[in-house]
Structure formats: C-alpha cells, structure tokens
Amino acid sequence: MSIGELQSGRIRSDDEPQLVTWRVLEGITEPFQSGTDSVVPVWKQMKASADQKAADQALQQALHEYGQLIRHPYLFGEVPSQEKYDVFLSMAKLLMAMGFHQRAEVLLYEAMSYTKDAYEAHLQLGLLSLDREDLDKAKVHFKNCLYYQESDVFILTYLSMVLLAEGKTHEAKFFLGRIVSALQSKLQRLSFLLSEAELKATTAPMEFHKLSVWFEDTLTKVFY
C-alpha cells in the first residue's frame, strides 16, 4: 500500500488502471495543440496581425507592429519581396491618413525597391504631389502608373486634369481620347448585355447601375 493510498483513505486493487499525469502526455498532445502555429511563419503571423489592426483603423497599433517586423533583421529577411512591398505600402497609407506625408513619401520610395509592379506606390506618390500642388511630380507618377496599367481610366482622368491645369491642352486631349476609347469598349459590352437575347438571361440593369456608380465615383474623386 502506498503512502498516497493511506492519505486518501482508499486502497487500489492490483488490476485498477493507473492514471498518468499531464506531464507524461505533454509530449503527445503538444504537437496537436500547437501544430497550426508552427506551420505558419512568425513573420506572416506578425504581418497578419498588423494588417488586421490597420483594417480596424487601429493606426498606432498597426504602425507599431509593422515597425517591429521591419526592425527584426532575421524575421524581415525571411519575408518575400512582394510582401515587403505590401508592408511598406501599408505603413505609408497609415502615415498619410495620420497626416505624416513626408514620412509616408520616404516609405513609398522604399516600397518600390521590392516590386516589379509599383502601380499603387506611384499612385499614392501622385496623390501626395497633388496635395502639395506639385503638378510636375504628380504628372510623372501618374504616367508611371500608366506604364503598369495603360488603360486605367482613373489614372487617365487624373493625368488629363493635371495637364489641363498646366495649360497643355493638346497633350490633355490625347489622354482624354484614351478615356473615351476605354469607355466606348465598356459601352459596347454594355450594349451587348442589353440586347434582347441577353436581357432574359442576365441582370443587365444591375450591370448598368454598377457602371454608372463606378464612373460617377471616379469623376467625383478626381474633380474633388
């Protein structure tokens, strides 16, 4: 009889199963409990956490977590280039929302060194330049945007407005013509959707509504 049995006032039989402690099972259960976390790289967990805080408009917290990831040399070294671009771009947008435009500009230029498609970075730099009324720099960045997306009506409209503001009417007409061409292709597609044969099988009125809302929203943002 063991001391534990004497203290508990209970006598174990010889064939009674022996209960093991949690320490014995620790090595067996632990892989199942932490397996999910161990598969996901630490940098990805940190970035996901910062992205979520940015989406929740917790700007200071998101910036702090992005900064922790960037300042960790080993973790940040494991981050793929496109994800690094996304980190710097996200931080720049947060700084712009907080009014720190100069710091945002530095991060946007840093972001471009990590990607082959810097459309979004050039767009944000163009908008920053417009905010400073630096039309020359804004024009350069918007033209760089067209290098990546040559038929982007949003960028073509901005660029046309900048050129008109500079008095460069002939150059502005060229980009306005490209806007019309892009819209004509959309209208041709819309006409096809509105044909009698397609009207019964599709929701063409909803397509027209989406197109009109998109166009109004684009023009409103640009003229504002």
PDB file of C-alpha atoms in Angstrom:
ATOM      1  CA  MET A   1       0.000   0.000   0.000  1.00  0.00           C
ATOM      2  CA  SER A   2       1.423   3.348  -0.974  1.00  0.00           C
ATOM      3  CA  ILE A   3       1.621   6.462   1.174  1.00  0.00           C
ATOM      4  CA  GLY A   4      -0.790   8.190  -1.224  1.00  0.00           C
ATOM      5  CA  GLU A   5      -3.385   5.463  -0.659  1.00  0.00           C
ATOM      6  CA  LEU A   6      -3.058   5.749   3.099  1.00  0.00           C
ATOM      7  CA  GLN A   7      -3.503   9.529   2.937  1.00  0.00           C
ATOM      8  CA  SER A   8      -6.558   9.318   0.658  1.00  0.00           C
ATOM      9  CA  GLY A   9      -8.136   6.511   2.676  1.00  0.00           C
ATOM     10  CA  ARG A  10      -8.575   4.471  -0.484  1.00  0.00           C
ATOM     11  CA  ILE A  11      -6.881   1.201  -1.442  1.00  0.00           C
ATOM     12  CA  ARG A  12      -6.171   0.483  -5.115  1.00  0.00           C
ATOM     13  CA  SER A  13      -6.702  -3.012  -6.484  1.00  0.00           C
ATOM     14  CA  ASP A  14      -3.957  -4.695  -8.459  1.00  0.00           C
ATOM     15  CA  ASP A  15      -5.843  -4.586 -11.757  1.00  0.00           C
ATOM     16  CA  GLU A  16      -7.010  -0.957 -11.486  1.00  0.00           C
ATOM     17  CA  PRO A  17      -5.730   1.166 -14.387  1.00  0.00           C
ATOM     18  CA  GLN A  18      -3.008   3.612 -13.443  1.00  0.00           C
ATOM     19  CA  LEU A  19      -3.727   7.270 -14.282  1.00  0.00           C
ATOM     20  CA  VAL A  20      -0.877   9.166 -15.835  1.00  0.00           C
ATOM     21  CA  THR A  21      -0.119  12.775 -15.088  1.00  0.00           C
ATOM     22  CA  TRP A  22      -0.380  15.616 -17.621  1.00  0.00           C
ATOM     23  CA  ARG A  23       3.412  15.767 -17.805  1.00  0.00           C
ATOM     24  CA  VAL A  24       3.546  12.286 -19.317  1.00  0.00           C
ATOM     25  CA  LEU A  25       1.075  13.278 -22.045  1.00  0.00           C
ATOM     26  CA  GLU A  26       2.661  16.648 -22.713  1.00  0.00           C
ATOM     27  CA  GLY A  27       4.905  15.386 -25.486  1.00  0.00           C
ATOM     28  CA  ILE A  28       1.991  13.605 -27.174  1.00  0.00           C
ATOM     29  CA  THR A  29      -0.675  16.291 -27.035  1.00  0.00           C
ATOM     30  CA  GLU A  30       1.520  19.325 -27.658  1.00  0.00           C
ATOM     31  CA  PRO A  31       2.059  18.763 -31.406  1.00  0.00           C
ATOM     32  CA  PHE A  32      -1.700  18.643 -31.942  1.00  0.00           C
ATOM     33  CA  GLN A  33      -2.242  21.818 -29.926  1.00  0.00           C
ATOM     34  CA  SER A  34       0.462  23.976 -31.475  1.00  0.00           C
ATOM     35  CA  GLY A  35       0.765  22.410 -34.918  1.00  0.00           C
ATOM     36  CA  THR A  36      -1.154  25.169 -36.690  1.00  0.00           C
ATOM     37  CA  ASP A  37       1.003  27.935 -35.240  1.00  0.00           C
ATOM     38  CA  SER A  38       4.243  26.115 -36.028  1.00  0.00           C
ATOM     39  CA  VAL A  39       3.322  25.771 -39.735  1.00  0.00           C
ATOM     40  CA  VAL A  40       2.674  29.500 -40.233  1.00  0.00           C
ATOM     41  CA  PRO A  41       5.919  31.539 -40.278  1.00  0.00           C
ATOM     42  CA  VAL A  42       6.290  34.072 -37.480  1.00  0.00           C
ATOM     43  CA  TRP A  43       6.653  36.951 -39.914  1.00  0.00           C
ATOM     44  CA  LYS A  44       3.355  36.040 -41.553  1.00  0.00           C
ATOM     45  CA  GLN A  45       1.592  35.952 -38.180  1.00  0.00           C
ATOM     46  CA  MET A  46       3.013  39.385 -37.305  1.00  0.00           C
ATOM     47  CA  LYS A  47       2.008  40.833 -40.674  1.00  0.00           C
ATOM     48  CA  ALA A  48      -1.489  39.364 -40.459  1.00  0.00           C
ATOM     49  CA  SER A  49      -1.925  40.865 -37.003  1.00  0.00           C
ATOM     50  CA  ALA A  50      -0.758  44.295 -38.226  1.00  0.00           C
ATOM     51  CA  ASP A  51      -2.980  44.075 -41.333  1.00  0.00           C
ATOM     52  CA  GLN A  52      -5.986  43.327 -39.148  1.00  0.00           C
ATOM     53  CA  LYS A  53      -5.287  46.286 -36.887  1.00  0.00           C
ATOM     54  CA  ALA A  54      -4.923  48.524 -39.940  1.00  0.00           C
ATOM     55  CA  ALA A  55      -8.271  47.265 -41.259  1.00  0.00           C
ATOM     56  CA  ASP A  56      -9.805  48.014 -37.844  1.00  0.00           C
ATOM     57  CA  GLN A  57      -8.414  51.571 -38.018  1.00  0.00           C
ATOM     58  CA  ALA A  58      -6.139  50.994 -35.024  1.00  0.00           C
ATOM     59  CA  LEU A  59      -3.497  53.100 -36.765  1.00  0.00           C
ATOM     60  CA  GLN A  60      -0.931  53.491 -33.993  1.00  0.00           C
ATOM     61  CA  GLN A  61      -1.014  49.807 -33.056  1.00  0.00           C
ATOM     62  CA  ALA A  62      -0.746  48.720 -36.683  1.00  0.00           C
ATOM     63  CA  LEU A  63       2.250  51.004 -37.269  1.00  0.00           C
ATOM     64  CA  HIS A  64       3.921  49.662 -34.132  1.00  0.00           C
ATOM     65  CA  GLU A  65       3.525  46.048 -35.258  1.00  0.00           C
ATOM     66  CA  TYR A  66       4.716  46.763 -38.802  1.00  0.00           C
ATOM     67  CA  GLY A  67       7.710  48.550 -37.288  1.00  0.00           C
ATOM     68  CA  GLN A  68       8.534  45.579 -35.076  1.00  0.00           C
ATOM     69  CA  LEU A  69       8.573  43.298 -38.111  1.00  0.00           C
ATOM     70  CA  ILE A  70      10.816  45.633 -40.128  1.00  0.00           C
ATOM     71  CA  ARG A  71      13.267  46.156 -37.264  1.00  0.00           C
ATOM     72  CA  HIS A  72      13.739  42.405 -36.718  1.00  0.00           C
ATOM     73  CA  PRO A  73      16.599  41.567 -39.137  1.00  0.00           C
ATOM     74  CA  TYR A  74      16.142  37.785 -39.210  1.00  0.00           C
ATOM     75  CA  LEU A  75      12.354  37.759 -39.496  1.00  0.00           C
ATOM     76  CA  PHE A  76      12.222  40.522 -42.090  1.00  0.00           C
ATOM     77  CA  GLY A  77      14.920  38.742 -44.080  1.00  0.00           C
ATOM     78  CA  GLU A  78      12.545  35.785 -44.494  1.00  0.00           C
ATOM     79  CA  VAL A  79       9.733  37.945 -45.873  1.00  0.00           C
ATOM     80  CA  PRO A  80       9.257  37.613 -49.684  1.00  0.00           C
ATOM     81  CA  SER A  81       9.894  40.783 -51.689  1.00  0.00           C
ATOM     82  CA  GLN A  82       6.253  41.319 -52.667  1.00  0.00           C
ATOM     83  CA  GLU A  83       5.199  41.035 -49.016  1.00  0.00           C
ATOM     84  CA  LYS A  84       7.879  43.562 -48.042  1.00  0.00           C
ATOM     85  CA  TYR A  85       6.413  45.911 -50.646  1.00  0.00           C
ATOM     86  CA  ASP A  86       2.989  45.428 -49.092  1.00  0.00           C
ATOM     87  CA  VAL A  87       4.326  46.176 -45.587  1.00  0.00           C
ATOM     88  CA  PHE A  88       5.932  49.476 -46.620  1.00  0.00           C
ATOM     89  CA  LEU A  89       2.902  50.424 -48.709  1.00  0.00           C
ATOM     90  CA  SER A  90       0.549  49.725 -45.805  1.00  0.00           C
ATOM     91  CA  MET A  91       2.678  51.772 -43.423  1.00  0.00           C
ATOM     92  CA  ALA A  92       2.779  54.663 -45.900  1.00  0.00           C
ATOM     93  CA  LYS A  93      -1.012  54.682 -46.213  1.00  0.00           C
ATOM     94  CA  LEU A  94      -1.363  54.727 -42.436  1.00  0.00           C
ATOM     95  CA  LEU A  95       1.054  57.658 -42.171  1.00  0.00           C
ATOM     96  CA  MET A  96      -0.831  59.506 -44.908  1.00  0.00           C
ATOM     97  CA  ALA A  97      -4.077  59.011 -43.014  1.00  0.00           C
ATOM     98  CA  MET A  98      -2.389  60.427 -39.911  1.00  0.00           C
ATOM     99  CA  GLY A  99      -1.034  63.445 -41.802  1.00  0.00           C
ATOM    100  CA  PHE A 100       2.664  62.467 -41.843  1.00  0.00           C
ATOM    101  CA  HIS A 101       3.100  62.940 -45.574  1.00  0.00           C
ATOM    102  CA  GLN A 102       6.881  63.345 -45.652  1.00  0.00           C
ATOM    103  CA  ARG A 103       7.477  60.099 -43.760  1.00  0.00           C
ATOM    104  CA  ALA A 104       4.926  58.365 -45.990  1.00  0.00           C
ATOM    105  CA  GLU A 105       6.777  59.546 -49.095  1.00  0.00           C
ATOM    106  CA  VAL A 106      10.047  58.017 -47.857  1.00  0.00           C
ATOM    107  CA  LEU A 107       8.348  54.657 -47.259  1.00  0.00           C
ATOM    108  CA  LEU A 108       6.674  54.693 -50.675  1.00  0.00           C
ATOM    109  CA  TYR A 109      10.042  55.101 -52.408  1.00  0.00           C
ATOM    110  CA  GLU A 110      11.429  52.321 -50.214  1.00  0.00           C
ATOM    111  CA  ALA A 111       8.481  50.106 -51.151  1.00  0.00           C
ATOM    112  CA  MET A 112       9.215  50.421 -54.878  1.00  0.00           C
ATOM    113  CA  SER A 113      12.589  48.702 -54.439  1.00  0.00           C
ATOM    114  CA  TYR A 114      10.818  45.435 -53.554  1.00  0.00           C
ATOM    115  CA  THR A 115       8.462  45.019 -56.517  1.00  0.00           C
ATOM    116  CA  LYS A 116       8.245  44.957 -60.292  1.00  0.00           C
ATOM    117  CA  ASP A 117       4.720  46.395 -60.254  1.00  0.00           C
ATOM    118  CA  ALA A 118       4.813  49.654 -58.317  1.00  0.00           C
ATOM    119  CA  TYR A 119       1.453  50.952 -59.595  1.00  0.00           C
ATOM    120  CA  GLU A 120      -0.034  51.563 -56.159  1.00  0.00           C
ATOM    121  CA  ALA A 121       3.111  53.247 -54.820  1.00  0.00           C
ATOM    122  CA  HIS A 122       3.224  55.641 -57.790  1.00  0.00           C
ATOM    123  CA  LEU A 123      -0.486  56.357 -57.368  1.00  0.00           C
ATOM    124  CA  GLN A 124      -0.029  57.313 -53.721  1.00  0.00           C
ATOM    125  CA  LEU A 125       3.010  59.447 -54.578  1.00  0.00           C
ATOM    126  CA  GLY A 126       0.992  61.165 -57.307  1.00  0.00           C
ATOM    127  CA  LEU A 127      -1.788  61.939 -54.846  1.00  0.00           C
ATOM    128  CA  LEU A 128       0.750  63.282 -52.333  1.00  0.00           C
ATOM    129  CA  SER A 129       2.201  65.519 -55.039  1.00  0.00           C
ATOM    130  CA  LEU A 130      -1.258  66.833 -55.912  1.00  0.00           C
ATOM    131  CA  ASP A 131      -1.840  67.603 -52.251  1.00  0.00           C
ATOM    132  CA  ARG A 132       1.332  69.703 -52.315  1.00  0.00           C
ATOM    133  CA  GLU A 133       0.267  71.261 -55.654  1.00  0.00           C
ATOM    134  CA  ASP A 134       3.430  69.895 -57.267  1.00  0.00           C
ATOM    135  CA  LEU A 135       1.923  69.208 -60.684  1.00  0.00           C
ATOM    136  CA  ASP A 136       5.186  68.233 -62.382  1.00  0.00           C
ATOM    137  CA  LYS A 137       5.910  65.464 -59.895  1.00  0.00           C
ATOM    138  CA  ALA A 138       2.275  64.332 -59.880  1.00  0.00           C
ATOM    139  CA  LYS A 139       2.338  64.059 -63.672  1.00  0.00           C
ATOM    140  CA  VAL A 140       5.477  61.899 -63.562  1.00  0.00           C
ATOM    141  CA  HIS A 141       3.954  59.484 -61.067  1.00  0.00           C
ATOM    142  CA  PHE A 142       0.649  59.208 -62.928  1.00  0.00           C
ATOM    143  CA  LYS A 143       2.495  58.469 -66.169  1.00  0.00           C
ATOM    144  CA  ASN A 144       4.448  55.787 -64.327  1.00  0.00           C
ATOM    145  CA  CYS A 145       1.111  54.300 -63.264  1.00  0.00           C
ATOM    146  CA  LEU A 146       0.135  54.032 -66.930  1.00  0.00           C
ATOM    147  CA  TYR A 147       3.294  52.018 -67.542  1.00  0.00           C
ATOM    148  CA  TYR A 148       1.742  49.267 -65.408  1.00  0.00           C
ATOM    149  CA  GLN A 149      -1.928  49.795 -66.334  1.00  0.00           C
ATOM    150  CA  GLU A 150      -2.101  51.737 -69.576  1.00  0.00           C
ATOM    151  CA  SER A 151      -5.905  51.838 -69.844  1.00  0.00           C
ATOM    152  CA  ASP A 152      -6.717  52.792 -66.250  1.00  0.00           C
ATOM    153  CA  VAL A 153      -9.473  55.400 -66.607  1.00  0.00           C
ATOM    154  CA  PHE A 154      -8.895  56.584 -63.039  1.00  0.00           C
ATOM    155  CA  ILE A 155      -5.252  57.500 -63.795  1.00  0.00           C
ATOM    156  CA  LEU A 156      -6.038  58.855 -67.275  1.00  0.00           C
ATOM    157  CA  THR A 157      -8.581  61.228 -65.753  1.00  0.00           C
ATOM    158  CA  TYR A 158      -6.155  62.482 -63.113  1.00  0.00           C
ATOM    159  CA  LEU A 159      -3.439  62.975 -65.716  1.00  0.00           C
ATOM    160  CA  SER A 160      -5.801  64.854 -68.034  1.00  0.00           C
ATOM    161  CA  MET A 161      -6.805  67.198 -65.209  1.00  0.00           C
ATOM    162  CA  VAL A 162      -3.150  67.905 -64.353  1.00  0.00           C
ATOM    163  CA  LEU A 163      -2.328  68.678 -67.987  1.00  0.00           C
ATOM    164  CA  LEU A 164      -5.348  70.959 -68.320  1.00  0.00           C
ATOM    165  CA  ALA A 165      -4.276  72.767 -65.148  1.00  0.00           C
ATOM    166  CA  GLU A 166      -0.840  73.291 -66.717  1.00  0.00           C
ATOM    167  CA  GLY A 167      -2.443  74.638 -69.901  1.00  0.00           C
ATOM    168  CA  LYS A 168      -1.175  71.734 -72.003  1.00  0.00           C
ATOM    169  CA  THR A 169      -4.433  71.317 -73.887  1.00  0.00           C
ATOM    170  CA  HIS A 170      -3.156  69.253 -76.813  1.00  0.00           C
ATOM    171  CA  GLU A 171      -1.490  66.658 -74.572  1.00  0.00           C
ATOM    172  CA  ALA A 172      -4.577  66.579 -72.375  1.00  0.00           C
ATOM    173  CA  LYS A 173      -6.758  65.887 -75.434  1.00  0.00           C
ATOM    174  CA  PHE A 174      -4.643  62.827 -76.186  1.00  0.00           C
ATOM    175  CA  PHE A 175      -5.325  61.302 -72.763  1.00  0.00           C
ATOM    176  CA  LEU A 176      -8.982  62.372 -72.866  1.00  0.00           C
ATOM    177  CA  GLY A 177      -9.250  60.493 -76.147  1.00  0.00           C
ATOM    178  CA  ARG A 178      -7.903  57.382 -74.431  1.00  0.00           C
ATOM    179  CA  ILE A 179     -10.561  57.799 -71.733  1.00  0.00           C
ATOM    180  CA  VAL A 180     -13.272  57.933 -74.382  1.00  0.00           C
ATOM    181  CA  SER A 181     -11.841  54.841 -76.102  1.00  0.00           C
ATOM    182  CA  ALA A 182     -11.809  52.927 -72.829  1.00  0.00           C
ATOM    183  CA  LEU A 183     -15.387  53.964 -72.084  1.00  0.00           C
ATOM    184  CA  GLN A 184     -16.501  53.050 -75.613  1.00  0.00           C
ATOM    185  CA  SER A 185     -15.328  49.479 -75.088  1.00  0.00           C
ATOM    186  CA  LYS A 186     -17.304  49.353 -71.833  1.00  0.00           C
ATOM    187  CA  LEU A 187     -20.361  50.765 -73.582  1.00  0.00           C
ATOM    188  CA  GLN A 188     -20.083  48.175 -76.343  1.00  0.00           C
ATOM    189  CA  ARG A 189     -20.045  45.430 -73.748  1.00  0.00           C
ATOM    190  CA  LEU A 190     -22.992  47.058 -72.002  1.00  0.00           C
ATOM    191  CA  SER A 191     -24.909  47.221 -75.298  1.00  0.00           C
ATOM    192  CA  PHE A 192     -24.326  43.520 -75.771  1.00  0.00           C
ATOM    193  CA  LEU A 193     -25.669  42.807 -72.288  1.00  0.00           C
ATOM    194  CA  LEU A 194     -28.726  44.943 -73.008  1.00  0.00           C
ATOM    195  CA  SER A 195     -29.549  43.133 -76.225  1.00  0.00           C
ATOM    196  CA  GLU A 196     -32.889  41.354 -76.317  1.00  0.00           C
ATOM    197  CA  ALA A 197     -31.303  37.922 -76.423  1.00  0.00           C
ATOM    198  CA  GLU A 198     -29.225  38.561 -73.303  1.00  0.00           C
ATOM    199  CA  LEU A 199     -31.811  40.560 -71.392  1.00  0.00           C
ATOM    200  CA  LYS A 200     -33.753  37.448 -70.448  1.00  0.00           C
ATOM    201  CA  ALA A 201     -30.715  35.554 -69.176  1.00  0.00           C
ATOM    202  CA  THR A 202     -28.708  38.288 -67.446  1.00  0.00           C
ATOM    203  CA  THR A 203     -29.188  41.099 -64.985  1.00  0.00           C
ATOM    204  CA  ALA A 204     -28.223  43.838 -67.408  1.00  0.00           C
ATOM    205  CA  PRO A 205     -29.848  46.695 -65.405  1.00  0.00           C
ATOM    206  CA  MET A 206     -27.567  45.828 -62.499  1.00  0.00           C
ATOM    207  CA  GLU A 207     -24.558  45.954 -64.843  1.00  0.00           C
ATOM    208  CA  PHE A 208     -25.585  49.427 -65.988  1.00  0.00           C
ATOM    209  CA  HIS A 209     -26.019  50.535 -62.389  1.00  0.00           C
ATOM    210  CA  LYS A 210     -22.546  49.296 -61.466  1.00  0.00           C
ATOM    211  CA  LEU A 211     -21.021  51.077 -64.451  1.00  0.00           C
ATOM    212  CA  SER A 212     -22.753  54.383 -63.708  1.00  0.00           C
ATOM    213  CA  VAL A 213     -21.853  54.284 -59.999  1.00  0.00           C
ATOM    214  CA  TRP A 214     -18.224  53.464 -60.810  1.00  0.00           C
ATOM    215  CA  PHE A 215     -17.969  56.267 -63.365  1.00  0.00           C
ATOM    216  CA  GLU A 216     -19.598  58.864 -61.089  1.00  0.00           C
ATOM    217  CA  ASP A 217     -17.388  57.850 -58.185  1.00  0.00           C
ATOM    218  CA  THR A 218     -14.225  58.127 -60.297  1.00  0.00           C
ATOM    219  CA  LEU A 219     -15.081  61.559 -61.643  1.00  0.00           C
ATOM    220  CA  THR A 220     -16.161  62.826 -58.222  1.00  0.00           C
ATOM    221  CA  LYS A 221     -12.864  61.779 -56.624  1.00  0.00           C
ATOM    222  CA  VAL A 222     -10.783  63.329 -59.401  1.00  0.00           C
ATOM    223  CA  PHE A 223     -12.608  66.652 -59.592  1.00  0.00           C
ATOM    224  CA  TYR A 224     -12.646  66.886 -55.789  1.00  0.00           C
TER     225      TYR A 224
END
